[in-house]
PDB file of C-alpha atoms in Angstrom:
ATOM      1  CA  MET A 820     -23.763 -14.705  61.056  1.00 40.00           C
ATOM      2  CA  LYS A 821     -22.835 -17.891  59.458  1.00 39.00           C
ATOM      3  CA  THR A 822     -24.942 -16.276  55.853  1.00 38.00           C
ATOM      4  CA  LEU A 823     -23.493 -12.942  56.408  1.00 35.00           C
ATOM      5  CA  ARG A 824     -19.860 -14.195  55.807  1.00 38.00           C
ATOM      6  CA  PHE A 825     -20.973 -16.403  53.743  1.00 37.00           C
ATOM      7  CA  LEU A 826     -22.335 -12.805  51.438  1.00 35.00           C
ATOM      8  CA  GLY A 827     -19.065 -10.590  52.360  1.00 39.00           C
ATOM      9  CA  ILE A 828     -16.003 -13.570  50.897  1.00 41.00           C
ATOM     10  CA  THR A 829     -18.842 -14.007  48.380  1.00 36.00           C
ATOM     11  CA  LEU A 830     -18.252 -10.262  47.746  1.00 35.00           C
ATOM     12  CA  LEU A 831     -14.958  -9.971  47.647  1.00 37.00           C
ATOM     13  CA  THR A 832     -14.378 -12.641  46.102  1.00 40.00           C
ATOM     14  CA  VAL A 833     -16.403 -11.002  42.427  1.00 39.00           C
ATOM     15  CA  MET A 834     -14.399  -7.947  43.244  1.00 42.00           C
ATOM     16  CA  LEU A 835     -11.276  -9.380  43.442  1.00 43.00           C
ATOM     17  CA  ALA A 836     -11.775 -11.447  40.265  1.00 41.00           C
ATOM     18  CA  VAL A 837     -13.466  -8.135  38.045  1.00 40.00           C
ATOM     19  CA  ASN A 838     -10.026  -6.517  39.063  1.00 41.00           C
ATOM     20  CA  PHE A 839      -8.026  -8.960  38.030  1.00 42.00           C
ATOM     21  CA  THR A 840      -9.873  -8.886  34.520  1.00 45.00           C
ATOM     22  CA  ALA A 841      -9.472  -5.569  34.143  1.00 49.00           C
ATOM     23  CA  CYS A 842      -5.487  -5.659  34.475  1.00 52.00           C
ATOM     24  CA  SER A 843      -4.621  -7.446  31.652  1.00 49.00           C
ATOM     25  CA  ASP A 844      -1.254  -6.507  30.140  1.00 49.00           C
ATOM     26  CA  GLU A 845      -1.606  -8.273  26.837  1.00 51.00           C
ATOM     27  CA  GLU A 846      -2.638  -5.731  24.228  1.00 49.00           C
ATOM     28  CA  GLU A 847      -6.538  -5.378  22.338  1.00 59.00           C
ATOM     29  CA  SER A 848      -6.622  -6.545  19.078  1.00 69.00           C
ATOM     30  CA  LEU A 849      -8.063  -4.796  16.509  1.00 82.00           C
ATOM     31  CA  ASP A 850     -10.851  -6.007  13.910  1.00 85.00           C
ATOM     32  CA  LEU A 851      -8.630  -4.229  10.706  1.00 91.00           C
ATOM     33  CA  ASN A 852     -11.126  -4.341   8.434  1.00 91.00           C
ATOM     34  CA  SER A 853     -11.792  -1.090   9.447  1.00 93.00           C
ATOM     35  CA  LEU A 854      -8.230   0.387   9.297  1.00 95.00           C
ATOM     36  CA  GLU A 855      -8.804   1.266   5.711  1.00 96.00           C
ATOM     37  CA  GLY A 856      -9.938   4.520   3.641  1.00 96.00           C
ATOM     38  CA  THR A 857      -9.202   8.130   4.389  1.00 96.00           C
ATOM     39  CA  TRP A 858      -9.211   9.857   7.900  1.00 96.00           C
ATOM     40  CA  MET A 859      -9.578  12.981   8.949  1.00 96.00           C
ATOM     41  CA  LEU A 860      -8.133  14.421  11.691  1.00 96.00           C
ATOM     42  CA  ILE A 861     -11.280  15.627  14.865  1.00 96.00           C
ATOM     43  CA  HIS A 862      -9.441  16.401  17.810  1.00 96.00           C
ATOM     44  CA  SER A 863      -5.908  16.376  19.029  1.00 96.00           C
ATOM     45  CA  LYS A 864      -4.440  17.093  22.924  1.00 97.00           C
ATOM     46  CA  GLY A 865      -1.593  16.485  23.873  1.00 96.00           C
ATOM     47  CA  TRP A 866       1.968  18.373  24.125  1.00 95.00           C
ATOM     48  CA  GLU A 867       5.992  18.844  22.393  1.00 92.00           C
ATOM     49  CA  LEU A 868       9.219  19.758  24.120  1.00 90.00           C
ATOM     50  CA  CYS A 869      11.400  20.859  22.453  1.00 87.00           C
ATOM     51  CA  SER A 870      15.492  22.126  23.719  1.00 82.00           C
ATOM     52  CA  ASN A 871      15.444  25.242  21.544  1.00 81.00           C
ATOM     53  CA  ALA A 872      11.486  25.774  23.215  1.00 79.00           C
ATOM     54  CA  PRO A 873      11.387  27.800  26.220  1.00 76.00           C
ATOM     55  CA  GLU A 874       8.085  26.150  27.276  1.00 88.00           C
ATOM     56  CA  LYS A 875       6.328  22.643  26.571  1.00 91.00           C
ATOM     57  CA  ASP A 876       3.959  24.160  24.716  1.00 93.00           C
ATOM     58  CA  GLU A 877       0.483  22.266  24.952  1.00 96.00           C
ATOM     59  CA  TRP A 878      -3.213  21.905  22.817  1.00 96.00           C
ATOM     60  CA  ASP A 879      -6.314  20.570  22.796  1.00 97.00           C
ATOM     61  CA  LYS A 880      -7.902  21.406  20.595  1.00 95.00           C
ATOM     62  CA  ASP A 881     -11.314  20.538  17.785  1.00 95.00           C
ATOM     63  CA  TYR A 882     -11.689  21.080  14.104  1.00 92.00           C
ATOM     64  CA  ASP A 883     -13.766  21.346  11.400  1.00 89.00           C
ATOM     65  CA  PHE A 884     -13.595  18.874   8.954  1.00 81.00           C
ATOM     66  CA  SER A 885     -16.330  19.532   7.435  1.00 84.00           C
ATOM     67  CA  THR A 886     -14.207  23.089   6.161  1.00 85.00           C
ATOM     68  CA  LEU A 887     -10.547  22.248   4.698  1.00 84.00           C
ATOM     69  CA  ASN A 888      -8.533  25.058   5.996  1.00 83.00           C
ATOM     70  CA  SER A 889      -5.162  24.966   6.845  1.00 81.00           C
ATOM     71  CA  ASP A 890      -4.657  22.723  10.339  1.00 82.00           C
ATOM     72  CA  SER A 891      -6.923  20.550   7.942  1.00 90.00           C
ATOM     73  CA  GLU A 892      -5.177  16.886   8.011  1.00 94.00           C
ATOM     74  CA  ARG A 893      -5.534  13.345   7.063  1.00 94.00           C
ATOM     75  CA  ILE A 894      -4.437   9.323   6.829  1.00 95.00           C
ATOM     76  CA  ILE A 895      -4.550   8.282   4.479  1.00 96.00           C
ATOM     77  CA  ILE A 896      -4.431   3.628   4.847  1.00 96.00           C
ATOM     78  CA  THR A 897      -4.312   1.356   2.075  1.00 96.00           C
ATOM     79  CA  LYS A 898      -3.453  -2.104   2.514  1.00 96.00           C
ATOM     80  CA  ILE A 899      -0.931  -3.890   0.698  1.00 96.00           C
ATOM     81  CA  ALA A 900      -0.823  -7.249   1.958  1.00 95.00           C
ATOM     82  CA  ASP A 901      -1.964  -9.297   5.043  1.00 92.00           C
ATOM     83  CA  ASN A 902      -0.607  -6.989   7.695  1.00 92.00           C
ATOM     84  CA  LYS A 903       0.794  -4.330   5.592  1.00 95.00           C
ATOM     85  CA  TYR A 904       0.053  -1.009   5.168  1.00 96.00           C
ATOM     86  CA  SER A 905       0.444   2.167   3.232  1.00 95.00           C
ATOM     87  CA  PHE A 906       0.071   5.104   5.558  1.00 93.00           C
ATOM     88  CA  SER A 907       0.439   9.018   3.894  1.00 93.00           C
ATOM     89  CA  PHE A 908       0.005  11.663   5.711  1.00 91.00           C
ATOM     90  CA  GLY A 909      -0.707  14.908   4.339  1.00 93.00           C
ATOM     91  CA  TYR A 910      -2.061  18.012   5.255  1.00 92.00           C
ATOM     92  CA  TYR A 911      -4.963  21.098   3.618  1.00 92.00           C
ATOM     93  CA  THR A 912      -2.473  24.008   2.283  1.00 88.00           C
ATOM     94  CA  GLY A 913      -5.355  26.624   1.856  1.00 86.00           C
ATOM     95  CA  THR A 914      -5.805  25.526  -2.323  1.00 88.00           C
ATOM     96  CA  ASN A 915      -4.523  21.749  -2.185  1.00 91.00           C
ATOM     97  CA  TRP A 916      -3.711  19.267   0.549  1.00 92.00           C
ATOM     98  CA  TYR A 917       0.411  18.160   0.262  1.00 93.00           C
ATOM     99  CA  ASN A 918       1.018  14.544   1.012  1.00 90.00           C
ATOM    100  CA  GLU A 919       3.889  13.860   3.457  1.00 88.00           C
ATOM    101  CA  PRO A 920       6.460  10.421   1.283  1.00 88.00           C
ATOM    102  CA  SER A 921       3.679   7.352   2.439  1.00 90.00           C
ATOM    103  CA  THR A 922       5.280   4.452   4.771  1.00 91.00           C
ATOM    104  CA  THR A 923       4.580   0.748   5.256  1.00 93.00           C
ATOM    105  CA  GLY A 924       4.190  -0.449   7.964  1.00 92.00           C
ATOM    106  CA  THR A 925       2.933  -3.852   9.914  1.00 93.00           C
ATOM    107  CA  ILE A 926      -0.094  -3.970  13.054  1.00 93.00           C
ATOM    108  CA  ASN A 927       1.521  -5.716  15.871  1.00 91.00           C
ATOM    109  CA  GLY A 928      -1.172  -5.816  18.845  1.00 92.00           C
ATOM    110  CA  GLN A 929      -2.463  -2.472  18.721  1.00 93.00           C
ATOM    111  CA  THR A 930       0.337  -0.656  17.230  1.00 92.00           C
ATOM    112  CA  ALA A 931       1.640   0.281  14.070  1.00 91.00           C
ATOM    113  CA  GLU A 932       5.072  -0.281  13.567  1.00 91.00           C
ATOM    114  CA  LEU A 933       6.083   1.819  10.594  1.00 88.00           C
ATOM    115  CA  LYS A 934       8.926   1.361   7.825  1.00 84.00           C
ATOM    116  CA  ASP A 935      11.416   4.797   8.073  1.00 73.00           C
ATOM    117  CA  SER A 936       9.073   7.621   9.183  1.00 65.00           C
ATOM    118  CA  PRO A 937       9.954  10.471  10.192  1.00 56.00           C
ATOM    119  CA  TYR A 938       7.132  11.659  12.205  1.00 57.00           C
ATOM    120  CA  TYR A 939       5.779   9.539  13.776  1.00 61.00           C
ATOM    121  CA  SER A 940       7.623   6.634  15.264  1.00 67.00           C
ATOM    122  CA  ASN A 941       5.358   3.428  16.927  1.00 80.00           C
ATOM    123  CA  PRO A 942       1.235   4.552  17.231  1.00 92.00           C
ATOM    124  CA  VAL A 943      -0.385   2.933  19.291  1.00 94.00           C
ATOM    125  CA  ILE A 944      -4.206   2.573  17.818  1.00 95.00           C
ATOM    126  CA  GLU A 945      -5.800   3.234  21.048  1.00 96.00           C
ATOM    127  CA  SER A 946      -9.213   2.524  19.540  1.00 96.00           C
ATOM    128  CA  LEU A 947     -10.148   1.464  16.514  1.00 96.00           C
ATOM    129  CA  THR A 948     -14.656   1.629  14.809  1.00 95.00           C
ATOM    130  CA  SER A 949     -16.152   1.321  11.661  1.00 94.00           C
ATOM    131  CA  ASP A 950     -16.131   5.182  11.424  1.00 96.00           C
ATOM    132  CA  ARG A 951     -13.707   6.168  14.571  1.00 97.00           C
ATOM    133  CA  MET A 952      -9.703   6.351  14.843  1.00 97.00           C
ATOM    134  CA  VAL A 953      -7.846   7.073  17.853  1.00 97.00           C
ATOM    135  CA  VAL A 954      -4.017   7.899  17.452  1.00 96.00           C
ATOM    136  CA  ARG A 955      -1.758   7.881  20.536  1.00 96.00           C
ATOM    137  CA  VAL A 956       1.997   8.619  19.558  1.00 92.00           C
ATOM    138  CA  THR A 957       4.994   9.119  22.575  1.00 91.00           C
ATOM    139  CA  TYR A 958       8.042  10.044  21.885  1.00 85.00           C
ATOM    140  CA  ASN A 959      11.935  11.095  23.275  1.00 82.00           C
ATOM    141  CA  GLU A 960      14.144  11.882  20.296  1.00 76.00           C
ATOM    142  CA  VAL A 961      18.062  13.026  21.185  1.00 66.00           C
ATOM    143  CA  SER A 962      20.196  14.896  17.907  1.00 64.00           C
ATOM    144  CA  THR A 963      23.234  13.201  17.985  1.00 59.00           C
ATOM    145  CA  GLY A 964      24.760  17.019  16.639  1.00 57.00           C
ATOM    146  CA  GLU A 965      26.772  19.039  18.733  1.00 57.00           C
ATOM    147  CA  GLU A 966      24.139  20.706  20.373  1.00 61.00           C
ATOM    148  CA  GLY A 967      22.696  17.935  21.441  1.00 62.00           C
ATOM    149  CA  HIS A 968      19.152  19.269  20.682  1.00 71.00           C
ATOM    150  CA  TYR A 969      15.357  16.970  22.320  1.00 76.00           C
ATOM    151  CA  HIS A 970      11.957  16.652  21.314  1.00 81.00           C
ATOM    152  CA  SER A 971       9.812  15.118  23.183  1.00 89.00           C
ATOM    153  CA  GLY A 972       5.746  14.250  23.463  1.00 92.00           C
ATOM    154  CA  ASP A 973       3.252  12.489  24.299  1.00 95.00           C
ATOM    155  CA  ILE A 974       0.161  13.442  21.455  1.00 95.00           C
ATOM    156  CA  THR A 975      -3.462  11.764  21.064  1.00 97.00           C
ATOM    157  CA  ASN A 976      -5.198  12.356  17.648  1.00 96.00           C
ATOM    158  CA  THR A 977      -9.204  11.465  17.010  1.00 97.00           C
ATOM    159  CA  TYR A 978      -9.278  10.514  13.443  1.00 97.00           C
ATOM    160  CA  ILE A 979     -13.492   9.946  11.976  1.00 97.00           C
ATOM    161  CA  LYS A 980     -13.673   8.118   8.360  1.00 96.00           C
ATOM    162  CA  LYS A 981     -14.716  10.118   5.073  1.00 90.00           C
TER     163      LYS A 981
END
C-alpha cells in the first residue's frame, strides 16, 4: 500500500511540474539570425470585420509562390543595426512587384514593434526557423471620424524564405 501511495504521489508531482513548466507567461526569444531575407507568403488564415461590411470575412488559403500571380505577397527584411530592421511589404501586380514604403522596427521578445506602419500593428512572430516564419497580427481599430468606422481582425500568415 505504501508503494502504491508513493508511486501515486510521484506521478502527481511529475504531472504538476510538467503543467507549471508548460504554462509560462514569458515570451519565447527568437534566433534573429534567420530573420533577414525575402519571405514569400505560402498560407494565410484569419478573419476581418469592418463596420461598412455586413459579414465577417474569413479565409484559410494556400499560396504557390513559385507561380507569381495577383495573390503573391512578400516581406523583405533587412538588418540595419543591432535589433533594428527594415521591413518592406510588397505584392505582385501581375506584371511586377509593388512595394509599400519601408518601415523600421525592433524585435522585443516575439513582437516586432514597427514604426509608422499603416498595415501591421506589432505583429507577433510565433515561430522562426532558417526557412519558415509564422506571423500573427491581431487588431481592433476605431476611426475618430463622424461615422466611427471600426476594423478588426486576426490573421496568421506563414512565409518561407526565398
